[in-house]
JSON list of N, CA and C and ligand atoms in Angstrom, two decimals:
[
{"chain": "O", "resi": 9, "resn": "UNK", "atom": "N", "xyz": [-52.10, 68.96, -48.11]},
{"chain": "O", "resi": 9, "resn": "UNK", "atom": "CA", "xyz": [-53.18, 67.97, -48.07]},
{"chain": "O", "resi": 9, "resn": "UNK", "atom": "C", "xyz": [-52.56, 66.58, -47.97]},
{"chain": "O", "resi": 10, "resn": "UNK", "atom": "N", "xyz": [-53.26, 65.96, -47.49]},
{"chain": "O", "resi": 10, "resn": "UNK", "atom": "CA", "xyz": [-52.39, 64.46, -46.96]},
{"chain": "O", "resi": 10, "resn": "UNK", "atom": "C", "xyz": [-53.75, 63.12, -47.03]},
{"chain": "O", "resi": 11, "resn": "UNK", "atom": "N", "xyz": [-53.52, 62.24, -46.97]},
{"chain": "O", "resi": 11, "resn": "UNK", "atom": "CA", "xyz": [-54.15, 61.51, -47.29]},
{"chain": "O", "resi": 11, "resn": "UNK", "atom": "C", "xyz": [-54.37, 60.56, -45.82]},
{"chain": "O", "resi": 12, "resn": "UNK", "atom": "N", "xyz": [-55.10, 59.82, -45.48]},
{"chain": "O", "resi": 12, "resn": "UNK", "atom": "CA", "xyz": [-55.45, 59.30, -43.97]},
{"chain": "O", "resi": 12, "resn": "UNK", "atom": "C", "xyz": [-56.37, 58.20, -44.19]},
{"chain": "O", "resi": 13, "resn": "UNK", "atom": "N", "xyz": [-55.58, 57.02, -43.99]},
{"chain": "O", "resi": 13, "resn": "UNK", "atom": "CA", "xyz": [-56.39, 55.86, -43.71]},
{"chain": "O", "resi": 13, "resn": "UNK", "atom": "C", "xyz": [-56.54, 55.03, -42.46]},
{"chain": "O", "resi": 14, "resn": "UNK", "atom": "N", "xyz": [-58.16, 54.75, -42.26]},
{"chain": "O", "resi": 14, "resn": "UNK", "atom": "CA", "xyz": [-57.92, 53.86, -41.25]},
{"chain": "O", "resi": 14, "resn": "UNK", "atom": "C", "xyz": [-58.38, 52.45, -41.66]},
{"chain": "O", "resi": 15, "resn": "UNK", "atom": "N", "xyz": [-57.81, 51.59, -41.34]},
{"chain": "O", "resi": 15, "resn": "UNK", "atom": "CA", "xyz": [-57.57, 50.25, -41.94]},
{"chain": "O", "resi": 15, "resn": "UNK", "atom": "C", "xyz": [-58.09, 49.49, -41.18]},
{"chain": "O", "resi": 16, "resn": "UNK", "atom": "N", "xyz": [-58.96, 49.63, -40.08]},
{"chain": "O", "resi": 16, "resn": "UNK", "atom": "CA", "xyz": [-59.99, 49.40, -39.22]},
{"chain": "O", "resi": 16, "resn": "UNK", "atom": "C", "xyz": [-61.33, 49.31, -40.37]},
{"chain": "O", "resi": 17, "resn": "UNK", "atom": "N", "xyz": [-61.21, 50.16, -40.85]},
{"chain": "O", "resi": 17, "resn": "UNK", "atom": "CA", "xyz": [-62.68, 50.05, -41.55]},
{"chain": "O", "resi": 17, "resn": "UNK", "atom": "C", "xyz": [-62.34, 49.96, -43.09]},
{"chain": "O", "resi": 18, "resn": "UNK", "atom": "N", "xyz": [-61.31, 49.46, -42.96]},
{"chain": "O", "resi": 18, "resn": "UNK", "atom": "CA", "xyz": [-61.34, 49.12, -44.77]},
{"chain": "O", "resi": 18, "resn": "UNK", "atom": "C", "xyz": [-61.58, 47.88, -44.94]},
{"chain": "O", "resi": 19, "resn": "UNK", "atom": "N", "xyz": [-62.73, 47.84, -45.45]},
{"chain": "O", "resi": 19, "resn": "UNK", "atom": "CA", "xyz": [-63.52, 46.37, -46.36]},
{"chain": "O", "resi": 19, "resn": "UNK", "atom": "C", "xyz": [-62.84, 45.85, -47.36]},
{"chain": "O", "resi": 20, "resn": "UNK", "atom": "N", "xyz": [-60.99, 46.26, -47.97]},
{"chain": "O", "resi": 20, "resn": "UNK", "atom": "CA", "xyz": [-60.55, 45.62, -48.73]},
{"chain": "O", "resi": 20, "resn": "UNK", "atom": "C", "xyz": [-60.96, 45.53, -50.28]},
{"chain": "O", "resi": 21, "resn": "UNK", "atom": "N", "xyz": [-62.03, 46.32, -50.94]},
{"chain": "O", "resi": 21, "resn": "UNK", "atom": "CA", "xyz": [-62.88, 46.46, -52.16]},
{"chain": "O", "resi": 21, "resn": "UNK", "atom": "C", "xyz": [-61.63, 46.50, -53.30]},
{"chain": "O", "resi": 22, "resn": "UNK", "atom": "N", "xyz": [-60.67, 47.73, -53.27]},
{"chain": "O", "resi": 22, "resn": "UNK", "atom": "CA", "xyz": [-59.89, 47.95, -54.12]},
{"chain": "O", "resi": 22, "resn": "UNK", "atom": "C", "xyz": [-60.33, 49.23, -54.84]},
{"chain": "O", "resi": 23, "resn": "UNK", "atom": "N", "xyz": [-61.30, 49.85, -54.37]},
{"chain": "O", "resi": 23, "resn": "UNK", "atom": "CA", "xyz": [-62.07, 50.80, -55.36]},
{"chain": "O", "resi": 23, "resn": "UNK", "atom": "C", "xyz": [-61.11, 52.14, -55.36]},
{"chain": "O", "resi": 24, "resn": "UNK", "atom": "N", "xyz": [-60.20, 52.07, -54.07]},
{"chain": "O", "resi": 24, "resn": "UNK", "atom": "CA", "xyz": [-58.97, 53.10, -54.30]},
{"chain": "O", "resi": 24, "resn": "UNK", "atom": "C", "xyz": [-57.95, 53.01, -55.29]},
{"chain": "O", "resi": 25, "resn": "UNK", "atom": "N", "xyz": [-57.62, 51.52, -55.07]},
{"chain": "O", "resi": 25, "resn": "UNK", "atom": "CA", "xyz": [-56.70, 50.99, -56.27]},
{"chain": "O", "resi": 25, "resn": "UNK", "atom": "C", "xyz": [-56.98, 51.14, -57.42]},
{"chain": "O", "resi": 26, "resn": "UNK", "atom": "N", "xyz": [-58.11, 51.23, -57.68]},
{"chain": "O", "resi": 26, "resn": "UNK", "atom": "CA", "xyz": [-58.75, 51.60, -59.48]},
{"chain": "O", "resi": 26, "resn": "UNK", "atom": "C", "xyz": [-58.96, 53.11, -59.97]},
{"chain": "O", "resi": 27, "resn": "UNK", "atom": "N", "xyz": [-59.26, 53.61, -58.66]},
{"chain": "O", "resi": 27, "resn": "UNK", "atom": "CA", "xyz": [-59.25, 55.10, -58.59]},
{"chain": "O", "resi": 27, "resn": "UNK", "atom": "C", "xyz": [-57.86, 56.51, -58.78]},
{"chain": "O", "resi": 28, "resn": "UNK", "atom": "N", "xyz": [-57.11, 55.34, -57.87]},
{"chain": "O", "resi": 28, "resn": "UNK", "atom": "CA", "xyz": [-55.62, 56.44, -57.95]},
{"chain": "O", "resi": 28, "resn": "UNK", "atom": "C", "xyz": [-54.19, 55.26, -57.39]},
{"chain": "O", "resi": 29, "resn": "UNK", "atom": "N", "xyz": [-53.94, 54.46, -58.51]},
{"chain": "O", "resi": 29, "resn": "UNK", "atom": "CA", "xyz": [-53.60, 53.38, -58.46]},
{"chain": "O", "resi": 29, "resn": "UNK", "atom": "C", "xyz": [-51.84, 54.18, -57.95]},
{"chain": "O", "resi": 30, "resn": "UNK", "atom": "N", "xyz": [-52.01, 55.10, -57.94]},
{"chain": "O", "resi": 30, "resn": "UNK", "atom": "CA", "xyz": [-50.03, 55.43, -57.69]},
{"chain": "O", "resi": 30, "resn": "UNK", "atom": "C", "xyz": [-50.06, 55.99, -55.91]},
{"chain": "O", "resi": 31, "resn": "UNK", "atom": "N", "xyz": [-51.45, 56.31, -55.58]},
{"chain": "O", "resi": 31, "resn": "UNK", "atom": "CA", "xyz": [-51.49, 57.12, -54.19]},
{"chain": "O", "resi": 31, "resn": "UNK", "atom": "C", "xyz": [-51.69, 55.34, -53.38]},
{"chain": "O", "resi": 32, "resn": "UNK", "atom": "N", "xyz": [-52.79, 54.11, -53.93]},
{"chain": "O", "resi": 32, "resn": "UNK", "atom": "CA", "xyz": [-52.71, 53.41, -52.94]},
{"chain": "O", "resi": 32, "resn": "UNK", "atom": "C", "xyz": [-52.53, 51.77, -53.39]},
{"chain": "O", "resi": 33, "resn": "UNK", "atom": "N", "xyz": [-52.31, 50.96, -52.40]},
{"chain": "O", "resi": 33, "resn": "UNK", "atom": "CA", "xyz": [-51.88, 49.81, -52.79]},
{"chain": "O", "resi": 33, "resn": "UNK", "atom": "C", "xyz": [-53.40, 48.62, -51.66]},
{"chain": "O", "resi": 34, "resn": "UNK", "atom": "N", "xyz": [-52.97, 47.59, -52.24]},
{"chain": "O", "resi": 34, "resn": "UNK", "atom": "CA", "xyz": [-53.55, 46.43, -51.49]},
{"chain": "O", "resi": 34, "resn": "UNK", "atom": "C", "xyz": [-53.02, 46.02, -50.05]},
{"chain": "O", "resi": 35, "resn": "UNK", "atom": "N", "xyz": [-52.73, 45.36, -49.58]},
{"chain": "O", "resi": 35, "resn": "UNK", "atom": "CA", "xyz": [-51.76, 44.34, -48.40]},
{"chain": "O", "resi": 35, "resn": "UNK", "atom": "C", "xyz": [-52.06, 43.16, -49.10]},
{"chain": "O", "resi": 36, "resn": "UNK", "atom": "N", "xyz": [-50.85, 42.67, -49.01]},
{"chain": "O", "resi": 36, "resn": "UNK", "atom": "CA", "xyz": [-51.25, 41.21, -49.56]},
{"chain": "O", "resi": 36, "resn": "UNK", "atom": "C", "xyz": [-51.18, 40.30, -48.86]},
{"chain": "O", "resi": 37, "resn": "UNK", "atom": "N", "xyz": [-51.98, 40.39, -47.69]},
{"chain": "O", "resi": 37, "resn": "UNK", "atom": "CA", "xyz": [-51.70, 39.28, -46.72]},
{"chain": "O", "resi": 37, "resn": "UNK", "atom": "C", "xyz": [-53.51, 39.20, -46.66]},
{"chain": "O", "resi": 38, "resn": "UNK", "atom": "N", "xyz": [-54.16, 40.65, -46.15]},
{"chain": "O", "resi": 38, "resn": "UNK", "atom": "CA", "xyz": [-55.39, 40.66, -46.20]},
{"chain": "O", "resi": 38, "resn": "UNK", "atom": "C", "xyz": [-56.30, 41.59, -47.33]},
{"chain": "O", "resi": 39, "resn": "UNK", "atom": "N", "xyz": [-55.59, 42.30, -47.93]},
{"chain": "O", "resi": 39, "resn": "UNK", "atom": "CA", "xyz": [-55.74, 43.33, -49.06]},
{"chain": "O", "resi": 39, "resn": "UNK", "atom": "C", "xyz": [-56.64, 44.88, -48.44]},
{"chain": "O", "resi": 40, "resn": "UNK", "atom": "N", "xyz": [-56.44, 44.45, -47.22]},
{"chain": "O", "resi": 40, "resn": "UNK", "atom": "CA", "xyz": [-56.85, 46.06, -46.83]},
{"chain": "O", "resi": 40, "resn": "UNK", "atom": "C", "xyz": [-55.61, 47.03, -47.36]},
{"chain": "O", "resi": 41, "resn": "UNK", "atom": "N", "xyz": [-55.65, 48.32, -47.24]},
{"chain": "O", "resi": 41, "resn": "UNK", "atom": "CA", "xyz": [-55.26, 49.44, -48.24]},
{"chain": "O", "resi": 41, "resn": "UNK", "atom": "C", "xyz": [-53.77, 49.58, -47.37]},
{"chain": "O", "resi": 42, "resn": "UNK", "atom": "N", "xyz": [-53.37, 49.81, -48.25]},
{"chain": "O", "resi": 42, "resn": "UNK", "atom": "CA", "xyz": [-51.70, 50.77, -48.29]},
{"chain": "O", "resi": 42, "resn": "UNK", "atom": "C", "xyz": [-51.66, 52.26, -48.75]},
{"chain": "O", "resi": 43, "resn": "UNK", "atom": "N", "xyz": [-51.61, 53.39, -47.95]},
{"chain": "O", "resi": 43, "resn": "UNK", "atom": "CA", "xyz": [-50.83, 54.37, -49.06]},
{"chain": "O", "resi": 43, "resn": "UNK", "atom": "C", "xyz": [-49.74, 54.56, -49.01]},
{"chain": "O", "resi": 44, "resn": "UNK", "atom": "N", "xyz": [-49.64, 54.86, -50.25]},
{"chain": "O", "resi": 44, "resn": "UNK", "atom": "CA", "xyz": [-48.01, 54.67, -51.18]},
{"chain": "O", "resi": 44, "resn": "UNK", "atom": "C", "xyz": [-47.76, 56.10, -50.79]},
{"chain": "O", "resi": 45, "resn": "UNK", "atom": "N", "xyz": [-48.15, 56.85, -51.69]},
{"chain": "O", "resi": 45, "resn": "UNK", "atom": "CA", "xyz": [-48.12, 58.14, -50.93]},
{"chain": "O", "resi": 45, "resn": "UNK", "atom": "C", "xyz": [-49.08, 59.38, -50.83]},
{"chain": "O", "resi": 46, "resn": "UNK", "atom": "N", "xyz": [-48.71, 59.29, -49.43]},
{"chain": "O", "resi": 46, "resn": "UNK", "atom": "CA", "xyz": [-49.96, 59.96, -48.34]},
{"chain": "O", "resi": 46, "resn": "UNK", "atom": "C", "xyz": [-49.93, 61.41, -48.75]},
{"chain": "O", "resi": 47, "resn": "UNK", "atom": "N", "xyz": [-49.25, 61.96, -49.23]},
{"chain": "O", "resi": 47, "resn": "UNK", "atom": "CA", "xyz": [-49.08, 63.74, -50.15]},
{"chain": "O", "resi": 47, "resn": "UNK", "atom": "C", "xyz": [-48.75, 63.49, -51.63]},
{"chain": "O", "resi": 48, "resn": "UNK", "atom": "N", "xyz": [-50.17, 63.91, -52.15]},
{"chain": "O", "resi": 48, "resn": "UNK", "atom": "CA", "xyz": [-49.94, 63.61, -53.74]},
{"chain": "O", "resi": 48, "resn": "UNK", "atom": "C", "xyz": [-49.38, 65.00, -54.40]},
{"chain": "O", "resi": 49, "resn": "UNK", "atom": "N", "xyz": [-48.40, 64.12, -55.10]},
{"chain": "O", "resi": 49, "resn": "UNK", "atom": "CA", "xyz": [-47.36, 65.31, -55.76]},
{"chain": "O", "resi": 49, "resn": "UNK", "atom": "C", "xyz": [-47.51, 66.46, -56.75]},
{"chain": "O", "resi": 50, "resn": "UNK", "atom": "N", "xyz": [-49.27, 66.18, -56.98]},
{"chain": "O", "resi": 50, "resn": "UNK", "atom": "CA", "xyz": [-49.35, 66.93, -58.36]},
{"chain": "O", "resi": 50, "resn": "UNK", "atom": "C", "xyz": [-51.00, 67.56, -57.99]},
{"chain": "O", "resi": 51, "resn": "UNK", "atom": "N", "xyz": [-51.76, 67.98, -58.43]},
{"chain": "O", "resi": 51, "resn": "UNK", "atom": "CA", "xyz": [-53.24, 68.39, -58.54]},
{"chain": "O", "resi": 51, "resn": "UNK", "atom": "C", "xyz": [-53.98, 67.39, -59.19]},
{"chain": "O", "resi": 52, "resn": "UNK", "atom": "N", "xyz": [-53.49, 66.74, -60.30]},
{"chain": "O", "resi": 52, "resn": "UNK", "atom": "CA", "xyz": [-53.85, 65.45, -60.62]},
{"chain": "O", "resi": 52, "resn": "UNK", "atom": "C", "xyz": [-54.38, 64.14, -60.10]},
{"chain": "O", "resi": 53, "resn": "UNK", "atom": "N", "xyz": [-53.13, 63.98, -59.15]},
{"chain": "O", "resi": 53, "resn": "UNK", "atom": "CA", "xyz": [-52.89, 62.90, -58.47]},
{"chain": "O", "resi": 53, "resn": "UNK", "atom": "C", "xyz": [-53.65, 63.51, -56.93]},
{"chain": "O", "resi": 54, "resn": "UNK", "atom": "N", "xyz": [-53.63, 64.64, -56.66]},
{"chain": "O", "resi": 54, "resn": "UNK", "atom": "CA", "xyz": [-54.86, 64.56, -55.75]},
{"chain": "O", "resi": 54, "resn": "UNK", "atom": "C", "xyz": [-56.08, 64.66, -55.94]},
{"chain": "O", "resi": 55, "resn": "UNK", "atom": "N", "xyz": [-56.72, 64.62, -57.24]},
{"chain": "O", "resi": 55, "resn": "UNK", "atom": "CA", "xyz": [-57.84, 64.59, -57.72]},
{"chain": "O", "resi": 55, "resn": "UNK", "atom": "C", "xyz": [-58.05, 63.17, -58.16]},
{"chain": "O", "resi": 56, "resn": "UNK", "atom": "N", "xyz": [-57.47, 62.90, -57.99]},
{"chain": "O", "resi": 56, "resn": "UNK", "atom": "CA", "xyz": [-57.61, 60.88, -57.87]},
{"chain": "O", "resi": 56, "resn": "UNK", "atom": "C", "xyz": [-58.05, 60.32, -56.59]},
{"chain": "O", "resi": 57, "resn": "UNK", "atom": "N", "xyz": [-56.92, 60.72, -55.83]},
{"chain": "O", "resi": 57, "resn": "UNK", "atom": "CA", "xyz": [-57.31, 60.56, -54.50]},
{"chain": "O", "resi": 57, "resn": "UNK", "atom": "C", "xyz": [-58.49, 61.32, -54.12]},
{"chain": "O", "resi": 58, "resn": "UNK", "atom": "N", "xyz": [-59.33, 62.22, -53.83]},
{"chain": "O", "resi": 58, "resn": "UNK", "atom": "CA", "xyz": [-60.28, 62.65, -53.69]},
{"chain": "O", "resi": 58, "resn": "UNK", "atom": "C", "xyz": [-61.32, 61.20, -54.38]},
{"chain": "O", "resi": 59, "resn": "UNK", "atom": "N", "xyz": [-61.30, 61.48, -55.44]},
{"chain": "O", "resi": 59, "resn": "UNK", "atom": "CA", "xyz": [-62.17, 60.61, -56.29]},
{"chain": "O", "resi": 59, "resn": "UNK", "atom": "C", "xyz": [-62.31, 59.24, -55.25]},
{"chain": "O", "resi": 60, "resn": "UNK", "atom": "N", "xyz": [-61.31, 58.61, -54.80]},
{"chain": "O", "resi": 60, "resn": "UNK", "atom": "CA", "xyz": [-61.44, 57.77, -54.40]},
{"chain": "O", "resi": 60, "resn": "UNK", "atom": "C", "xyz": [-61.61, 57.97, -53.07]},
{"chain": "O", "resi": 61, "resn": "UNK", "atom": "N", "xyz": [-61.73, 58.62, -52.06]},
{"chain": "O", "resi": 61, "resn": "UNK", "atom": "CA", "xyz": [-62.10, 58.91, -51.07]},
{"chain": "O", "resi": 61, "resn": "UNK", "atom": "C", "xyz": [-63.56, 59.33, -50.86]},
{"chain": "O", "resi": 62, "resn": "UNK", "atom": "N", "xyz": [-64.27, 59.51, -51.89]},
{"chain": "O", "resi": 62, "resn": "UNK", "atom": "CA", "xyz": [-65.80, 59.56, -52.05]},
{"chain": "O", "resi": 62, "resn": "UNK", "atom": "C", "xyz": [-66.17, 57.79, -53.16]},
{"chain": "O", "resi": 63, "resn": "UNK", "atom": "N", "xyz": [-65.34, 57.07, -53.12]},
{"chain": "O", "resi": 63, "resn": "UNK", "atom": "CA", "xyz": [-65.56, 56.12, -53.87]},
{"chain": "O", "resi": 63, "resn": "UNK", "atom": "C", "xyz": [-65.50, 55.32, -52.54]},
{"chain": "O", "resi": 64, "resn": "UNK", "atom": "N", "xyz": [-64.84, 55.04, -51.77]},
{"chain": "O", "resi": 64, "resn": "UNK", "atom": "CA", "xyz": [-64.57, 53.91, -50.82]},
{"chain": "O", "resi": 64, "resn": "UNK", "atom": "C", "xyz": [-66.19, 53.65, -49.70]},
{"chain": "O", "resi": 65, "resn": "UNK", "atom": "N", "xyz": [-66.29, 52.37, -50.13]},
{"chain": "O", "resi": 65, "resn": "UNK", "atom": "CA", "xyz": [-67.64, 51.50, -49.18]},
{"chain": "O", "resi": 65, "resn": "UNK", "atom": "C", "xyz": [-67.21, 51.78, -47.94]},
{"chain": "O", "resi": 66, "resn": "UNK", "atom": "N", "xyz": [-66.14, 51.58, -47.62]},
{"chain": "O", "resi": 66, "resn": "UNK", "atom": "CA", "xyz": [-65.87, 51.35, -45.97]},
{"chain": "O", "resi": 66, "resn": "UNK", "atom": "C", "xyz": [-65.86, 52.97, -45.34]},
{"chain": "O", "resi": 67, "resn": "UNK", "atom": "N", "xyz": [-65.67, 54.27, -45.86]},
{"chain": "O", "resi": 67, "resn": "UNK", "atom": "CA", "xyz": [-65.55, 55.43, -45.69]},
{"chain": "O", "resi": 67, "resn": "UNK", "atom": "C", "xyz": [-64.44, 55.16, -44.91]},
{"chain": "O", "resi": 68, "resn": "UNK", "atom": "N", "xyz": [-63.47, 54.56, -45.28]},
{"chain": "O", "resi": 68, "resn": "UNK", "atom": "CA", "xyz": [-62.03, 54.51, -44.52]},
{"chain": "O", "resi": 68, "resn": "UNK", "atom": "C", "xyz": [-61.02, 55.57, -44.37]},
{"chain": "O", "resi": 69, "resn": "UNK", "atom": "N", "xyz": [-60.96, 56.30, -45.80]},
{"chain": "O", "resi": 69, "resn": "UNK", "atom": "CA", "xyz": [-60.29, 57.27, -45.91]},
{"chain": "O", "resi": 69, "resn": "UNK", "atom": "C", "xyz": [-60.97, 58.94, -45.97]},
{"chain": "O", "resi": 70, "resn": "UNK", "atom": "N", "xyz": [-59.76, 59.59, -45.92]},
{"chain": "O", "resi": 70, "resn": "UNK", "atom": "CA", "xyz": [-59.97, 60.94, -45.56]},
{"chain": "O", "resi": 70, "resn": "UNK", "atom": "C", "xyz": [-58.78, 61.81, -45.88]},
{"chain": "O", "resi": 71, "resn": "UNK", "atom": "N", "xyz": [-59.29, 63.04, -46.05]},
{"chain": "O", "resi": 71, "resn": "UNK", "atom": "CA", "xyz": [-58.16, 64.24, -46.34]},
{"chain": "O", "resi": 71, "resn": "UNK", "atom": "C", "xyz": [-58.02, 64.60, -45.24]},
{"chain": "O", "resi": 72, "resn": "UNK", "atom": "N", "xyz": [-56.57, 65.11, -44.81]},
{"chain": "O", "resi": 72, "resn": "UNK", "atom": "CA", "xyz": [-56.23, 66.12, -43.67]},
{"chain": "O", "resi": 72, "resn": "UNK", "atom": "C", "xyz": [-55.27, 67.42, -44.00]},
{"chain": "O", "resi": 73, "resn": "UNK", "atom": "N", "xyz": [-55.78, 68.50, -43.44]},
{"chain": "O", "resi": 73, "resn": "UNK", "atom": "CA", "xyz": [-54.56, 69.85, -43.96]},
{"chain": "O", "resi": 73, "resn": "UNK", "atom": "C", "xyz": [-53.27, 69.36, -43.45]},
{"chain": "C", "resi": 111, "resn": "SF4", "atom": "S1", "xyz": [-61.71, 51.68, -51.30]},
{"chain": "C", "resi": 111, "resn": "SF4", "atom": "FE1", "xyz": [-61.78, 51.85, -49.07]},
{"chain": "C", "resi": 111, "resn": "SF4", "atom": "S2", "xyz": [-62.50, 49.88, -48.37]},
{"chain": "C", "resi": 111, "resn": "SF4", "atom": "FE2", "xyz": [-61.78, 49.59, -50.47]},
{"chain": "C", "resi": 111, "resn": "SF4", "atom": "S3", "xyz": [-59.62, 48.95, -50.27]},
{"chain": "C", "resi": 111, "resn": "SF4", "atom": "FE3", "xyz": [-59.66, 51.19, -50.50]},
{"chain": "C", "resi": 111, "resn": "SF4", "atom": "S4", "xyz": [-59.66, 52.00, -48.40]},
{"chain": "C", "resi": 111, "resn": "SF4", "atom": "FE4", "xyz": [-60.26, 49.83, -48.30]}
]
């Protein structure tokens, strides 16, 4: 499972960053999203990411097999 952003449609909110603060980051130039890392290492940490992939306004992100 992998993680997939498009940064085209990220509105910059942060609601990932609060969600699974180790899978994604800001930009700090415009604060659209970073992932840190795109294969979360644990069941945990992809249950964060999930969380935040049904959390994001912009529907930017997405899971891929
Ligand atoms: S929650 Fe979505 S819109 Fe907000 S910063 Fe993260 S990817 Fe961008």
């Amino acid at each position: 499972m992998r993680i997939v952003a498009d940064v085209q449609q990220c509105v910059g909110s942060g609601q990932c960053v609060l969600a699974a603060p180790e899978t994604f980051d800001q930009n700090d130039s415009d604060g659209t999203v970073d992932v840190l890392r795109p294969v979360p290492g644990s069941d945990e940490e992809l249950a964060r990411a999930k969380e935040a992939v049904g959390l994001c306004p912009g529907r930017a992100l997405s899971l891929a097999d």
